[in-house]
Coordinates of C-alpha atoms in Angstrom, one line a residue:
Chain A
M1 CA 121.9 73.2 111.7
Q2 CA 122.9 69.7 110.8
K3 CA 123.8 70.5 106.9
V4 CA 124.5 73.6 105.3
Y5 CA 124.5 73.9 101.5
I6 CA 125.6 77.0 99.3
E7 CA 124.1 77.4 95.8
A8 CA 126.8 78.1 93.6
Y9 CA 125.6 78.7 90.0
T10 CA 123.3 81.7 89.8
S11 CA 125.7 84.3 91.4
I12 CA 129.7 84.0 92.6
L13 CA 130.7 84.4 96.2
S14 CA 133.7 87.4 95.9
F15 CA 136.3 85.8 98.0
G16 CA 135.8 82.4 95.8
L17 CA 134.2 79.1 96.1
A18 CA 136.9 77.6 94.5
Y19 CA 139.9 78.9 96.3
D20 CA 139.9 79.5 99.9
G21 CA 136.5 81.0 100.3
L22 CA 134.9 77.7 100.9
S23 CA 137.1 76.9 103.8
T24 CA 137.0 80.1 105.3
M25 CA 133.3 79.7 106.1
E26 CA 133.5 76.4 107.1
K27 CA 136.0 77.4 109.6
L28 CA 133.9 80.5 110.7
Y29 CA 130.5 78.1 110.8
G30 CA 132.4 74.7 112.5
K31 CA 130.6 72.9 109.6
S32 CA 131.6 71.2 106.4
I33 CA 129.6 73.2 103.4
I34 CA 128.1 71.6 100.2
I35 CA 128.2 73.1 97.2
A36 CA 125.0 73.0 95.4
D37 CA 125.5 73.1 91.6
R38 CA 122.8 73.9 89.3
E39 CA 122.2 69.9 88.8
M40 CA 121.7 69.9 92.2
V41 CA 119.3 72.6 92.7
E42 CA 117.1 71.9 89.7
E43 CA 116.6 68.1 89.7
K44 CA 117.5 67.3 93.2
V45 CA 116.3 70.0 95.4
D46 CA 113.3 67.6 96.8
D47 CA 115.9 65.2 98.5
I48 CA 117.1 68.4 100.4
L49 CA 113.7 69.3 101.4
I50 CA 113.3 65.5 102.8
E51 CA 116.5 66.1 104.9
A52 CA 114.8 69.7 106.0
S53 CA 111.6 68.1 107.1
E54 CA 113.7 65.8 109.3
S55 CA 116.0 68.4 110.9
D56 CA 117.7 71.8 110.5
V57 CA 119.1 72.7 107.1
A58 CA 120.8 75.8 105.6
F59 CA 120.7 77.2 102.0
L60 CA 123.1 79.6 101.4
V61 CA 123.3 82.1 98.6
V62 CA 125.3 84.7 97.6
G63 CA 123.0 88.2 97.4
D64 CA 119.7 88.7 98.6
P65 CA 118.2 85.2 99.4
F66 CA 115.3 86.1 96.6
G67 CA 117.1 87.3 94.0
A68 CA 116.8 84.5 91.6
T69 CA 113.2 83.0 91.0
T70 CA 114.9 79.4 91.6
H71 CA 115.2 80.3 95.0
T72 CA 111.3 81.5 95.5
D73 CA 110.4 78.2 93.8
L74 CA 112.5 76.6 96.3
V75 CA 110.5 78.6 99.0
I76 CA 107.0 77.4 97.5
R77 CA 108.3 73.7 97.4
A78 CA 108.9 73.8 101.3
K79 CA 105.7 75.5 102.2
K80 CA 103.8 72.9 99.9
L81 CA 105.7 70.1 101.8
I82 CA 104.9 72.0 105.4
V83 CA 108.5 72.7 105.5
E84 CA 109.5 75.8 107.9
V85 CA 111.2 78.3 106.3
K86 CA 113.2 81.1 108.1
V87 CA 114.9 83.8 105.9
I88 CA 118.3 85.9 106.8
H89 CA 118.4 88.7 104.5
N90 CA 121.5 90.0 103.0
A91 CA 122.6 92.8 100.6
S92 CA 122.3 92.6 96.8
V93 CA 122.9 94.2 93.9
M94 CA 119.4 95.4 93.5
N95 CA 120.7 97.8 96.6
A96 CA 123.9 97.8 96.9
I97 CA 123.9 99.5 93.5
G98 CA 123.3 102.4 95.2
A99 CA 127.4 102.1 95.9
C100 CA 127.5 104.7 93.0
G101 CA 125.4 107.7 94.3
L102 CA 122.4 107.2 91.9
Q103 CA 119.3 107.2 94.8
L104 CA 117.5 103.5 94.8
Y105 CA 114.1 105.3 94.5
R106 CA 114.9 106.7 90.9
Y107 CA 115.6 103.9 89.1
G108 CA 113.2 102.0 86.7
E109 CA 112.9 98.6 85.9
T110 CA 116.2 96.5 86.5
V111 CA 117.1 94.8 82.8
S112 CA 119.5 91.6 82.2
I113 CA 121.4 91.5 79.1
P114 CA 122.2 87.9 78.1
F115 CA 125.0 86.7 75.8
F116 CA 124.3 87.1 72.1
T117 CA 125.0 84.2 69.7
E118 CA 124.9 84.0 66.4
T119 CA 121.4 82.8 66.1
W120 CA 120.0 84.3 69.3
R121 CA 119.8 88.0 69.9
P122 CA 117.1 88.9 71.9
Y123 CA 116.0 93.0 71.9
S124 CA 113.5 92.6 74.5
F125 CA 115.5 94.7 77.0
Y126 CA 115.4 97.6 74.8
E127 CA 112.1 98.9 75.0
K128 CA 112.4 98.8 79.1
I129 CA 115.7 101.2 78.6
Q130 CA 113.6 103.4 77.1
R131 CA 110.5 103.3 79.1
N132 CA 112.4 104.1 81.9
R133 CA 114.7 106.8 80.0
E134 CA 111.6 108.6 79.0
I135 CA 110.7 109.4 82.6
G136 CA 114.2 110.5 83.5
L137 CA 114.8 107.1 85.4
H138 CA 117.8 104.8 86.0
T139 CA 118.6 101.4 84.8
L140 CA 120.5 98.6 86.3
C141 CA 121.8 96.3 83.9
L142 CA 122.7 93.0 85.2
L143 CA 124.8 90.9 83.0
D144 CA 124.9 87.5 81.9
I145 CA 126.4 84.6 84.1
R146 CA 127.1 81.5 82.3
V147 CA 128.0 79.0 84.6
K148 CA 127.6 74.6 84.4
E149 CA 125.5 74.9 81.0
P150 CA 126.2 72.0 79.1
S151 CA 127.8 72.6 76.0
I152 CA 126.1 72.0 72.6
E153 CA 128.4 69.0 71.8
S154 CA 127.3 67.2 75.0
L155 CA 123.6 67.5 74.4
C156 CA 124.3 65.9 71.1
R157 CA 125.9 62.9 72.6
G158 CA 123.7 62.7 75.3
K159 CA 126.5 62.9 78.4
K160 CA 126.8 66.0 80.5
C161 CA 130.0 68.1 79.1
Y162 CA 130.2 71.8 80.5
E163 CA 131.2 74.9 79.0
P164 CA 133.8 76.9 80.9
P165 CA 132.1 79.8 83.2
K166 CA 131.5 82.8 81.3
F167 CA 130.3 85.6 83.1
M168 CA 129.1 89.4 80.9
T169 CA 131.9 92.2 80.9
I170 CA 130.5 95.6 80.9
N171 CA 132.5 96.1 77.6
V172 CA 130.6 93.2 75.9
A173 CA 127.4 94.6 77.5
I174 CA 127.7 98.3 76.1
E175 CA 128.6 96.7 72.5
Q176 CA 125.7 95.1 72.4
L177 CA 123.9 97.2 73.9
L178 CA 124.7 99.9 71.2
E179 CA 124.0 96.9 68.6
V180 CA 120.6 97.0 69.9
T181 CA 120.1 100.8 70.5
E182 CA 121.5 101.2 66.4
A183 CA 119.0 98.7 65.1
H184 CA 116.5 101.0 66.6
G185 CA 117.8 104.3 65.1
A186 CA 119.6 105.3 68.9
S187 CA 116.3 106.4 70.2
A188 CA 116.6 105.7 73.8
Y189 CA 120.1 106.0 74.2
D190 CA 123.5 106.4 72.0
E191 CA 127.1 105.8 72.7
N192 CA 127.4 109.5 74.4
S193 CA 124.5 108.8 77.1
R194 CA 125.9 108.7 80.3
C195 CA 126.6 105.5 82.3
V196 CA 128.5 103.4 85.5
G197 CA 130.3 100.5 85.3
L198 CA 131.1 98.6 88.5
A199 CA 132.6 95.8 89.2
R200 CA 133.2 93.4 92.0
L201 CA 130.9 95.5 94.1
G202 CA 131.3 95.2 97.9
C203 CA 134.6 94.0 97.4
E204 CA 137.9 95.5 98.5
D205 CA 139.1 96.1 95.2
Q206 CA 135.3 97.1 93.8
I207 CA 135.9 99.7 90.7
I208 CA 132.8 102.4 90.1
V209 CA 133.4 104.5 86.8
S210 CA 131.4 107.0 85.0
G211 CA 131.0 108.2 81.4
S212 CA 129.6 107.7 78.3
M213 CA 129.3 104.4 76.8
K214 CA 131.8 105.2 74.3
D215 CA 134.5 106.0 77.3
L216 CA 133.4 102.9 79.1
L217 CA 133.3 100.4 76.0
H218 CA 137.0 99.6 76.5
F219 CA 138.0 99.8 79.7
D220 CA 139.3 97.3 81.5
F221 CA 137.3 96.9 84.7
G222 CA 139.3 93.6 85.8
P223 CA 137.4 90.2 86.7
P224 CA 134.0 89.8 87.6
L225 CA 131.4 90.3 88.6
H226 CA 130.4 93.2 86.7
C227 CA 127.2 95.2 86.2
L228 CA 126.4 98.8 84.7
V229 CA 123.5 101.6 85.1
I230 CA 122.5 103.4 82.1
V231 CA 122.2 106.9 84.4
G232 CA 119.0 108.9 83.7
E233 CA 118.4 112.7 84.8
L234 CA 120.3 113.8 87.4
H235 CA 119.8 115.4 90.8
P236 CA 122.3 117.8 91.9
I237 CA 123.8 115.3 94.6
E238 CA 123.8 112.7 92.1
E239 CA 125.6 114.8 89.9
E240 CA 128.2 115.3 92.2
M241 CA 129.4 111.3 92.5
M242 CA 129.0 110.9 89.1
E243 CA 131.8 113.7 88.9
F244 CA 133.8 111.5 91.8
Y245 CA 133.7 109.0 89.7
K246 CA 134.7 110.1 86.6
V247 CA 136.4 107.8 83.8
K248 CA 140.1 109.6 84.0
Chain B
M1 CA 137.5 101.9 115.4
Q2 CA 137.7 105.0 118.0
K3 CA 134.1 105.8 117.9
V4 CA 130.8 104.3 116.6
Y5 CA 127.7 106.5 116.0
I6 CA 124.0 105.0 114.9
E7 CA 121.8 106.9 112.8
A8 CA 118.1 107.0 114.3
Y9 CA 115.7 108.9 112.3
T10 CA 115.6 107.3 108.8
S11 CA 114.3 104.3 110.0
I12 CA 113.9 102.5 113.2
L13 CA 116.0 99.4 114.5
S14 CA 113.7 96.2 114.5
F15 CA 115.2 95.3 118.1
G16 CA 114.4 98.9 119.7
L17 CA 117.4 101.2 120.3
A18 CA 114.9 102.9 123.0
Y19 CA 115.1 99.4 125.1
D20 CA 117.9 96.7 124.8
G21 CA 118.9 96.9 121.6
L22 CA 121.4 99.3 121.7
S23 CA 122.9 97.9 124.5
T24 CA 123.0 94.5 123.2
M25 CA 124.6 96.3 119.9
E26 CA 127.2 97.8 123.0
K27 CA 127.9 94.5 124.4
L28 CA 128.6 92.6 120.6
Y29 CA 131.0 95.2 119.6
G30 CA 132.4 96.0 122.9
K31 CA 132.3 99.6 122.1
S32 CA 129.9 102.5 123.5
I33 CA 127.5 103.9 120.9
I34 CA 126.7 107.3 120.2
I35 CA 123.0 107.8 119.1
A36 CA 123.1 110.2 115.8
D37 CA 120.0 112.0 115.9
R38 CA 118.3 114.3 113.3
E39 CA 119.5 117.1 114.5
M40 CA 123.2 115.4 114.8
V41 CA 123.0 114.7 111.2
E42 CA 121.7 117.6 109.8
E43 CA 123.7 120.4 111.9
K44 CA 126.6 119.0 113.6
V45 CA 127.9 116.0 110.8
D46 CA 131.1 118.2 110.2
D47 CA 132.2 117.2 114.0
I48 CA 131.5 113.6 112.7
L49 CA 134.1 113.8 109.9
I50 CA 136.5 116.0 111.7
E51 CA 137.0 113.2 114.0
A52 CA 136.8 110.6 110.9
S53 CA 139.5 112.6 109.6
E54 CA 141.9 111.9 112.9
S55 CA 140.5 108.6 113.4
D56 CA 138.6 105.3 113.0
V57 CA 134.9 106.7 112.6
A58 CA 132.1 104.1 112.1
F59 CA 128.6 105.3 111.5
L60 CA 125.7 103.1 111.5
V61 CA 122.5 103.0 109.8
V62 CA 119.5 100.9 109.5
G63 CA 118.7 99.3 106.1
D64 CA 121.3 99.6 102.7
P65 CA 124.0 102.5 103.8
F66 CA 122.7 104.5 100.6
G67 CA 119.4 104.2 101.4
A68 CA 118.1 107.8 102.4
T69 CA 119.8 110.7 100.3
T70 CA 121.1 111.8 104.0
H71 CA 123.9 109.4 103.6
T72 CA 125.0 109.8 100.2
D73 CA 125.5 113.2 101.2
L74 CA 127.6 112.3 103.8
V75 CA 129.8 110.6 101.6
I76 CA 130.1 113.3 99.2
R77 CA 130.9 115.4 102.4
A78 CA 133.8 113.0 103.5
K79 CA 135.0 112.6 100.0
K80 CA 135.5 116.5 99.6
L81 CA 137.6 116.1 102.9
I82 CA 139.5 113.3 101.7
V83 CA 138.2 111.4 104.3
E84 CA 138.5 107.7 103.2
V85 CA 134.8 105.8 103.3
K86 CA 134.0 102.2 103.3
V87 CA 131.4 101.3 103.0
I88 CA 129.7 97.7 104.2
H89 CA 126.6 96.8 102.1
N90 CA 123.3 95.7 104.3
A91 CA 119.9 93.9 103.3
S92 CA 117.4 97.0 102.7
V93 CA 113.5 97.0 102.3
M94 CA 114.4 97.7 98.8
N95 CA 115.1 94.1 98.2
A96 CA 114.0 92.3 101.4
I97 CA 110.6 93.1 99.8
G98 CA 111.4 89.9 97.7
A99 CA 110.2 87.6 101.0
C100 CA 106.6 88.5 99.4
G101 CA 107.3 86.4 96.7
L102 CA 107.4 88.9 94.1
Q103 CA 110.0 89.1 92.3
L104 CA 112.7 92.1 92.1
Y105 CA 113.1 92.7 88.6
R106 CA 109.6 93.2 88.1
Y107 CA 109.3 96.1 90.3
G108 CA 108.8 100.1 88.2
E109 CA 109.7 103.0 90.6
T110 CA 109.3 102.9 93.8
V111 CA 107.4 105.9 96.0
S112 CA 106.6 107.2 98.9
I113 CA 103.6 108.0 100.7
P114 CA 103.7 111.1 102.9
F115 CA 101.4 111.5 105.9
F116 CA 98.6 114.0 104.5
T117 CA 97.6 117.1 106.5
E118 CA 94.9 119.5 106.4
T119 CA 96.2 122.0 104.1
W120 CA 99.1 119.4 102.5
R121 CA 98.0 116.3 100.3
P122 CA 100.5 115.4 98.0
Y123 CA 99.3 113.5 95.0
S124 CA 102.3 113.3 92.8
F125 CA 102.7 109.5 93.8
Y126 CA 99.6 108.4 91.7
E127 CA 101.5 109.2 88.3
K128 CA 104.2 106.8 89.0
I129 CA 101.9 104.2 90.4
Q130 CA 99.6 104.2 87.1
R131 CA 103.1 104.5 85.0
N132 CA 104.1 101.2 86.8
R133 CA 100.4 99.6 86.3
E134 CA 100.2 100.5 82.8
I135 CA 103.3 98.3 82.3
G136 CA 102.3 95.6 84.6
L137 CA 104.9 96.4 87.0
H138 CA 104.7 96.0 91.2
T139 CA 104.9 99.5 93.1
L140 CA 106.8 99.3 96.8
C141 CA 105.1 102.0 98.5
L142 CA 107.3 103.3 101.6
L143 CA 105.6 104.6 104.2
D144 CA 106.2 108.2 106.1
I145 CA 108.4 108.0 109.0
R146 CA 108.1 111.1 111.2
V147 CA 110.9 111.1 113.7
K148 CA 112.1 114.2 115.7
E149 CA 109.7 116.9 114.0
P150 CA 109.7 119.9 115.6
S151 CA 106.0 120.6 116.9
I152 CA 104.6 123.9 115.2
E153 CA 104.4 125.2 118.6
S154 CA 107.8 124.7 119.0
L155 CA 108.6 126.4 116.2
C156 CA 106.9 129.5 116.9
R157 CA 108.3 129.8 120.2
G158 CA 111.7 129.4 119.0
K159 CA 112.6 126.8 121.4
K160 CA 112.8 122.8 120.6
C161 CA 110.2 120.5 121.2
Y162 CA 109.4 117.4 119.1
E163 CA 106.3 115.5 118.2
P164 CA 106.1 112.2 119.2
P165 CA 107.1 109.9 116.6
K166 CA 105.0 108.7 114.1
F167 CA 104.9 105.8 111.7
M168 CA 102.2 105.2 109.2
T169 CA 100.5 101.8 109.2
I170 CA 99.3 100.4 105.6
N171 CA 95.8 101.3 106.9
V172 CA 96.3 105.1 106.4
A173 CA 98.6 104.6 103.4
I174 CA 95.8 102.5 101.7
E175 CA 93.2 105.2 102.7
Q176 CA 95.3 108.2 101.5
L177 CA 96.1 105.9 98.0
L178 CA 92.0 105.3 97.7
E179 CA 91.6 109.2 98.2
V180 CA 94.2 110.0 95.4
T181 CA 92.7 107.5 92.9
E182 CA 89.2 108.2 93.3
A183 CA 90.1 112.3 92.8
H184 CA 91.4 110.7 89.4
G185 CA 88.6 108.8 88.3
A186 CA 89.8 105.5 89.6
S187 CA 91.9 104.9 86.7
A188 CA 95.5 103.7 88.2
Y189 CA 93.6 101.5 90.9
D190 CA 90.6 100.9 92.9
E191 CA 89.8 99.1 96.3
N192 CA 89.6 95.8 94.8
S193 CA 93.4 96.0 93.2
R194 CA 95.7 93.9 94.9
C195 CA 98.2 94.7 97.2
V196 CA 100.7 92.9 99.7
G197 CA 100.9 94.7 103.4
L198 CA 104.3 93.7 105.3
A199 CA 105.1 94.4 108.6
R200 CA 107.9 94.2 110.9
L201 CA 110.1 92.6 107.7
G202 CA 112.7 90.7 108.4
C203 CA 111.8 90.1 112.3
E204 CA 110.9 87.4 113.8
D205 CA 107.4 88.4 113.9
Q206 CA 107.2 89.7 110.6
I207 CA 103.5 89.8 109.0
I208 CA 103.4 89.3 105.2
V209 CA 99.0 89.4 103.9
S210 CA 98.2 89.4 100.7
G211 CA 94.5 90.8 99.5
S212 CA 92.8 93.4 97.7
M213 CA 93.1 97.0 99.0
K214 CA 89.4 97.1 100.7
D215 CA 90.6 93.5 102.3
L216 CA 93.6 95.3 104.1
L217 CA 92.5 98.1 105.0
H218 CA 91.3 97.6 108.3
F219 CA 93.8 94.7 109.0
D220 CA 95.7 94.9 111.8
F221 CA 99.3 94.9 111.3
G222 CA 100.4 95.6 114.9
P223 CA 103.6 97.7 115.3
P224 CA 105.6 99.4 112.6
L225 CA 107.8 99.5 110.3
H226 CA 104.9 98.7 107.5
C227 CA 105.4 98.9 103.9
L228 CA 103.4 98.0 101.2
V229 CA 103.1 96.7 97.3
I230 CA 100.9 97.8 94.8
V231 CA 100.7 94.1 92.9
G232 CA 101.3 94.1 89.1
E233 CA 100.2 91.5 86.2
L234 CA 101.9 88.3 88.2
H235 CA 103.6 85.2 86.8
P236 CA 102.4 82.0 87.7
I237 CA 105.4 81.2 90.1
E238 CA 104.2 85.3 92.3
E239 CA 100.6 83.8 92.0
E240 CA 101.7 80.8 94.2
M241 CA 103.2 83.0 96.5
M242 CA 100.0 85.6 96.6
E243 CA 98.2 82.5 97.4
F244 CA 100.3 81.3 100.6
Y245 CA 100.2 84.7 102.0
K246 CA 96.0 85.5 101.4
V247 CA 94.0 87.3 104.0
K248 CA 91.8 84.7 106.5

């Protein structure tokens, strides 16, 4: 392998790129690793592909290699340039979520909850949750990650300045979810609906807590990444797992 | 780690337990590995848990550790016996399916297609596929695996004899899917509906082919495991990937 990139904006590495994580990986692989930030992946990916057409290049991602559209796009570009792609699969929140005890085949469509702003409060995830709940399915909610977002100020001035990274907490997600359902007459779910909050899934210090939205609204889950499941109908074995993780 | 088990009936190890796979793993870990077959997992699991309460025991599975209900059940039993469980996540068909280029968040509920028999032809997966298709979502179909099934003859005679292992091919799955939709007036899908067939996903010799059900009905995908996606509405980037994998 001549070059190793790691993509660092659609997720975060649990042991921290900014701290010792990267050097740990570099020691393990015996290679230096180049961090591919949003700018590089979105604007300079053709340079990486040109390298890959002449030598072996690894492109590491956190989670599943096809978890983000941007990675599928990379594969398409490679195929068009007749650059051979070999994929090594990995665990992802899409299946590691099984840790909370709800069966993977009982989930409906996954939804993404974006940070609401003063002027942008999209409610489109509501309909998907409602459909899942109508047929008793669980809903995995992926919470917004904002890394390397150009600041509005910098956009106006035409030079690149970035907002500090922002990761949505379970608390903010529930706050937004409740705002949306109230606007709809709370027909799909309400503050008494059962949820499971998961923080740092797969890490040594992961936390899994089940309870009503109201219960979890102010629960401190600690550092990112967080995700949330809105629970559908429970099978007995799922019910037992929910009990183990019940909020104290 | 004092003892290492590998569960060998809810899936198959791609490099083959029966051949060199097991010894390759034993060499890698420097430990002998005990194959836990269906009988052991379903009937003697308490013995494993008793060992685990006194020493470190590893229980390996193929795919995600929570992919099968039987594994969640094992965790519940362990928790009840206050045996500490540490989970190491892994790729699973539930996310590796991303390899075909359809976005993971655009899948609806996953369905399982069981082998039809003369007397047992359950049509229950049809309704789920229909619901997914009504809202434009893809459907992952997991195909039946029958390993260590007691033969009917042996059940009658009261001694254990097993049927040879049986893995459903994409061809049989499509045949059954078409039988079911015809019985329903072909309202959810028909032989012209677009699918993706995947064989040996994640292996060196994996095959991914997209086409109509009719196209794939007689396509030879080779050895197991197979799985099938019934395609929903396509985004442009998904459409491009489907083209790459189009049946010749």
